[in-house]
Short mmCIF file of C-alpha atoms in Angstrom, two decimals:
data_model
loop_
_atom_site.label_atom_id
_atom_site.label_comp_id
_atom_site.label_asym_id
_atom_site.label_seq_id
_atom_site.Cartn_x
_atom_site.Cartn_y
_atom_site.Cartn_z
CA GLY A 1 78.80 160.29 -278.38
CA ALA A 2 80.67 163.25 -276.52
CA SER A 3 80.48 166.80 -275.66
CA ARG A 4 80.84 169.61 -278.40
CA LEU A 5 84.32 170.35 -277.35
CA VAL A 6 85.60 166.78 -277.46
CA SER A 7 84.12 164.80 -280.48
CA GLY A 8 80.55 165.68 -280.49
CA THR A 9 80.36 168.16 -283.10
CA MET A 10 79.47 166.83 -286.47
CA THR A 11 78.78 168.61 -289.83
CA ILE A 12 75.25 168.60 -289.30
CA HIS A 13 75.67 170.77 -286.19
CA ARG A 14 77.64 173.19 -288.06
CA ARG A 15 75.10 173.37 -290.92
CA LEU A 16 72.31 174.18 -288.50
CA GLU A 17 74.38 176.82 -286.84
CA ARG A 18 75.01 178.48 -290.00
CA ARG A 19 71.39 178.46 -290.93
CA LEU A 20 70.28 179.83 -287.61
CA ALA A 21 72.90 182.60 -287.61
CA THR A 22 71.52 183.67 -291.09
CA PHE A 23 67.93 183.17 -289.88
CA GLU A 24 68.57 185.43 -286.81
CA GLY A 25 70.62 188.03 -288.62
CA SER A 26 73.72 187.31 -286.69
CA GLU A 27 77.19 186.68 -287.09
CA ALA A 28 77.38 183.28 -285.58
CA CYS A 29 75.46 180.67 -283.47
CA VAL A 30 76.08 177.81 -281.01
CA LEU A 31 73.72 174.86 -280.21
CA PHE A 32 73.08 173.65 -276.79
CA GLY A 33 71.27 170.33 -275.66
CA SER A 34 68.14 172.29 -274.37
CA GLY A 35 66.63 175.65 -273.83
CA TYR A 36 67.22 175.34 -270.03
CA LEU A 37 70.94 174.72 -270.68
CA ALA A 38 71.14 177.52 -273.13
CA ASN A 39 69.81 180.24 -270.69
CA ALA A 40 71.70 178.88 -267.71
CA GLY A 41 74.98 178.63 -269.62
CA ALA A 42 74.68 182.15 -271.37
CA ILE A 43 73.66 183.99 -268.24
CA ALA A 44 76.39 182.33 -266.01
CA ALA A 45 78.89 183.30 -268.76
CA LEU A 46 78.03 186.93 -268.85
CA ALA A 47 77.46 187.46 -265.15
CA GLY A 48 79.25 186.25 -261.85
CA ARG A 49 80.14 187.43 -258.54
CA GLY A 50 80.26 191.18 -258.34
CA ASP A 51 77.90 191.67 -261.29
CA THR A 52 74.29 192.43 -261.37
CA VAL A 53 71.41 190.75 -263.35
CA PHE A 54 68.19 192.67 -264.07
CA SER A 55 65.36 189.98 -264.73
CA ASP A 56 61.68 190.58 -265.61
CA GLU A 57 59.49 189.05 -262.76
CA LEU A 58 57.84 186.73 -265.09
CA ASN A 59 60.91 185.32 -266.84
CA HIS A 60 60.94 181.39 -267.43
CA ALA A 61 62.15 179.19 -264.81
CA SER A 62 65.28 178.45 -266.75
CA ILE A 63 66.28 182.12 -266.66
CA VAL A 64 65.57 182.39 -263.06
CA ASP A 65 67.72 179.38 -262.28
CA GLY A 66 70.47 180.83 -264.64
CA CYS A 67 70.48 184.07 -262.51
CA ARG A 68 70.87 181.89 -259.38
CA LEU A 69 73.60 179.69 -260.64
CA SER A 70 75.46 182.89 -261.95
CA ARG A 71 76.04 183.91 -258.20
CA ALA A 72 75.58 187.68 -259.53
CA GLU A 73 73.25 189.73 -257.61
CA VAL A 74 69.83 189.53 -259.02
CA VAL A 75 67.46 192.28 -259.22
CA VAL A 76 63.70 191.59 -260.26
CA TYR A 77 62.05 194.33 -262.05
CA ARG A 78 58.14 194.59 -262.46
CA HIS A 79 56.74 192.75 -265.36
CA ARG A 80 57.32 194.72 -268.57
CA ASP A 81 57.77 197.95 -266.54
CA ILE A 82 60.51 200.00 -268.13
CA ASP A 83 60.43 202.87 -265.58
CA HIS A 84 61.01 200.46 -262.80
CA LEU A 85 63.88 198.73 -264.62
CA ASP A 86 65.55 202.21 -265.33
CA TRP A 87 64.87 203.18 -261.74
CA LEU A 88 66.67 199.96 -260.40
CA MET A 89 69.51 200.25 -262.81
CA CYS A 90 70.11 203.77 -261.44
CA HIS A 91 70.15 202.61 -257.78
CA HIS A 92 72.08 199.30 -258.10
CA SER A 93 75.83 199.77 -258.43
CA GLY A 94 76.56 196.37 -259.97
CA GLY A 95 77.11 194.09 -257.13
CA VAL A 96 80.28 194.92 -255.04
CA HIS A 97 81.62 197.55 -257.43
CA ASP A 98 80.63 201.08 -258.02
CA ILE A 99 79.27 201.98 -261.36
CA GLY A 100 82.13 202.12 -263.80
CA HIS A 101 84.55 200.21 -261.56
CA GLY A 102 84.26 196.84 -263.05
CA GLY A 103 80.70 195.44 -261.92
CA ARG A 104 79.14 194.04 -265.08
CA ARG A 105 75.30 194.59 -265.75
CA LEU A 106 73.04 192.17 -267.70
CA ILE A 107 69.43 192.75 -268.70
CA VAL A 108 67.73 189.28 -269.41
CA THR A 109 64.06 188.92 -270.60
CA ASP A 110 61.82 186.59 -272.44
CA ALA A 111 60.72 187.87 -275.72
CA VAL A 112 57.12 186.41 -275.35
CA PHE A 113 56.26 185.22 -272.00
CA SER A 114 55.08 181.76 -271.91
CA MET A 115 52.06 181.99 -269.39
CA ASP A 116 50.61 185.40 -270.51
CA GLY A 117 51.51 185.56 -274.04
CA ASP A 118 52.47 189.30 -274.02
CA ILE A 119 55.67 190.57 -275.55
CA ALA A 120 58.60 192.47 -273.75
CA PRO A 121 59.30 195.99 -274.58
CA LEU A 122 62.48 195.29 -276.41
CA THR A 123 63.23 198.61 -278.12
CA GLU A 124 63.13 200.26 -274.52
CA ILE A 125 65.07 197.56 -273.02
CA VAL A 126 67.93 197.87 -275.48
CA GLY A 127 67.76 201.50 -275.04
CA LEU A 128 68.11 201.30 -271.21
CA ALA A 129 71.15 198.75 -271.91
CA HIS A 130 72.69 201.39 -273.86
CA LYS A 131 72.22 204.08 -271.35
CA HIS A 132 73.49 202.04 -268.31
CA GLY A 133 76.32 200.02 -269.95
CA ALA A 134 74.48 196.74 -269.85
CA ARG A 135 74.61 193.50 -271.98
CA THR A 136 71.21 191.98 -273.02
CA ILE A 137 69.92 188.42 -273.47
CA VAL A 138 66.58 187.78 -275.14
CA ASP A 139 64.93 184.38 -274.92
CA GLU A 140 62.97 183.91 -278.22
CA ALA A 141 61.76 180.51 -277.35
CA HIS A 142 57.91 181.33 -277.80
CA ALA A 143 58.59 184.05 -280.42
CA VAL A 144 60.47 182.11 -283.25
CA GLY A 145 57.91 180.83 -285.69
CA ALA A 146 55.18 183.10 -284.31
CA LEU A 147 56.49 186.77 -284.71
CA GLY A 148 58.62 188.74 -287.07
CA PRO A 149 59.50 188.51 -290.81
CA ASP A 150 59.76 184.75 -291.82
CA GLY A 151 59.02 183.86 -288.21
CA ARG A 152 62.37 185.17 -287.04
CA GLY A 153 60.88 186.29 -283.58
CA ALA A 154 60.39 189.52 -281.57
CA VAL A 155 63.87 190.95 -281.91
CA ALA A 156 63.45 190.94 -285.80
CA GLN A 157 60.08 192.27 -285.61
CA ALA A 158 61.26 195.28 -283.46
CA GLY A 159 64.11 195.69 -286.03
CA LEU A 160 66.80 195.03 -283.39
CA GLU A 161 68.93 192.51 -285.09
CA GLY A 162 72.54 193.23 -284.17
CA GLU A 163 71.41 195.12 -280.92
CA VAL A 164 70.90 192.35 -278.54
CA ASP A 165 74.11 190.53 -277.30
CA ILE A 166 72.65 187.14 -277.19
CA VAL A 167 69.34 185.85 -278.65
CA ILE A 168 68.30 182.47 -277.41
CA GLY A 169 66.02 180.12 -279.18
CA THR A 170 64.70 176.69 -278.80
CA LEU A 171 64.42 173.83 -281.38
CA GLY A 172 61.63 172.48 -279.38
CA LYS A 173 58.72 174.77 -279.83
CA ALA A 174 57.82 175.82 -283.46
CA LEU A 175 60.49 173.85 -284.89
CA GLY A 176 59.30 170.58 -283.34
CA SER A 177 62.45 169.01 -282.59
CA TYR A 178 64.74 169.24 -279.37
CA GLY A 179 67.65 171.47 -278.31
CA ALA A 180 68.17 175.04 -278.56
CA TYR A 181 70.79 177.78 -279.69
CA ALA A 182 72.36 181.05 -279.05
CA CYS A 183 73.08 183.70 -281.57
CA ALA A 184 75.42 186.52 -281.17
CA SER A 185 78.53 187.87 -282.65
CA GLU A 186 81.45 185.49 -283.55
CA GLU A 187 83.40 186.87 -280.66
CA MET A 188 80.51 186.26 -278.17
CA VAL A 189 79.80 182.68 -279.60
CA ARG A 190 83.59 181.99 -279.29
CA TYR A 191 83.28 183.20 -275.51
CA LEU A 192 80.19 181.03 -274.87
CA ILE A 193 81.81 177.86 -276.32
CA ASN A 194 84.94 178.30 -273.98
CA THR A 195 82.93 179.37 -270.90
CA ALA A 196 79.41 178.13 -270.87
CA ARG A 197 79.67 175.11 -268.52
CA PRO A 198 76.25 173.33 -269.79
CA LEU A 199 77.81 173.23 -273.29
CA ILE A 200 81.26 172.23 -272.10
CA PHE A 201 80.13 169.40 -270.06
CA SER A 202 76.98 168.09 -271.85
CA THR A 203 76.79 165.60 -274.65
CA ALA A 204 76.00 167.21 -278.09
CA PRO A 205 72.47 167.19 -279.32
CA PRO A 206 71.78 164.08 -281.47
CA PRO A 207 72.06 164.20 -285.13
CA PRO A 208 68.63 163.21 -285.96
CA ALA A 209 67.12 166.02 -283.86
CA ILE A 210 69.38 168.39 -285.54
CA ALA A 211 68.38 167.20 -288.99
CA GLY A 212 64.77 167.36 -288.04
CA ALA A 213 65.37 171.22 -287.02
CA LEU A 214 67.08 171.92 -290.19
CA ALA A 215 64.18 170.46 -292.22
CA ALA A 216 61.53 172.29 -289.83
CA LEU A 217 63.27 175.69 -290.04
CA GLU A 218 62.79 175.79 -293.93
CA ILE A 219 59.31 174.49 -293.72
CA GLY A 220 58.50 177.04 -291.07
CA ARG A 221 59.98 179.96 -293.11
CA ALA A 222 57.94 178.98 -296.18
CA SER A 223 54.88 178.77 -293.96
CA CYS A 224 55.46 182.35 -292.81
CA ARG A 225 55.81 183.55 -296.35
CA GLU A 226 52.70 181.94 -297.20
CA ARG A 227 50.70 183.68 -294.43
CA VAL A 228 52.06 187.06 -295.55
#
């Protein structure tokens, strides 16, 4: 009946958020109305004027639009090309600021690219983020339920739980429902709750869809164990 910050949050939302945080190996989780809203909200929360976002050229449209909405400088690197990304990060100073003088940096990528089906080199991307002092957002929409232990996605498959600043996932692919989520540290999730405009100004996801996702999450995890 209302946005999450007014009266839209119910017990079942909290329950799914706790389950998803455990599932993704993160401290906390917050639900969004859709994957588009989650990407737009998370990117704009971590980058703005004077900052730089580095984005794979084949990223999903929701990431592309999130980069535009952030009003940050957007630098597009060649698909899965780590050397090109490294070069670009060495030659772009972070918007209007010099390196080390306030301009934040963000790398954002799909985990599994929807049209090609290939996987981002996440280990190398996280390494570059550490090297250049950047944050990372990984969209696991097409990886959850398909990759990793218990179907937890490409980040888990690469052994990078806790190394990515925000993991975005959808309830509308393998989980067969509707909505999305962002998993991160407790501090980061609190920050998203209070700064991500698509969360603040959108109606909460409907409880029946959340209940369906809860059930699908358990079915999916059991199915992945059976395949192993």
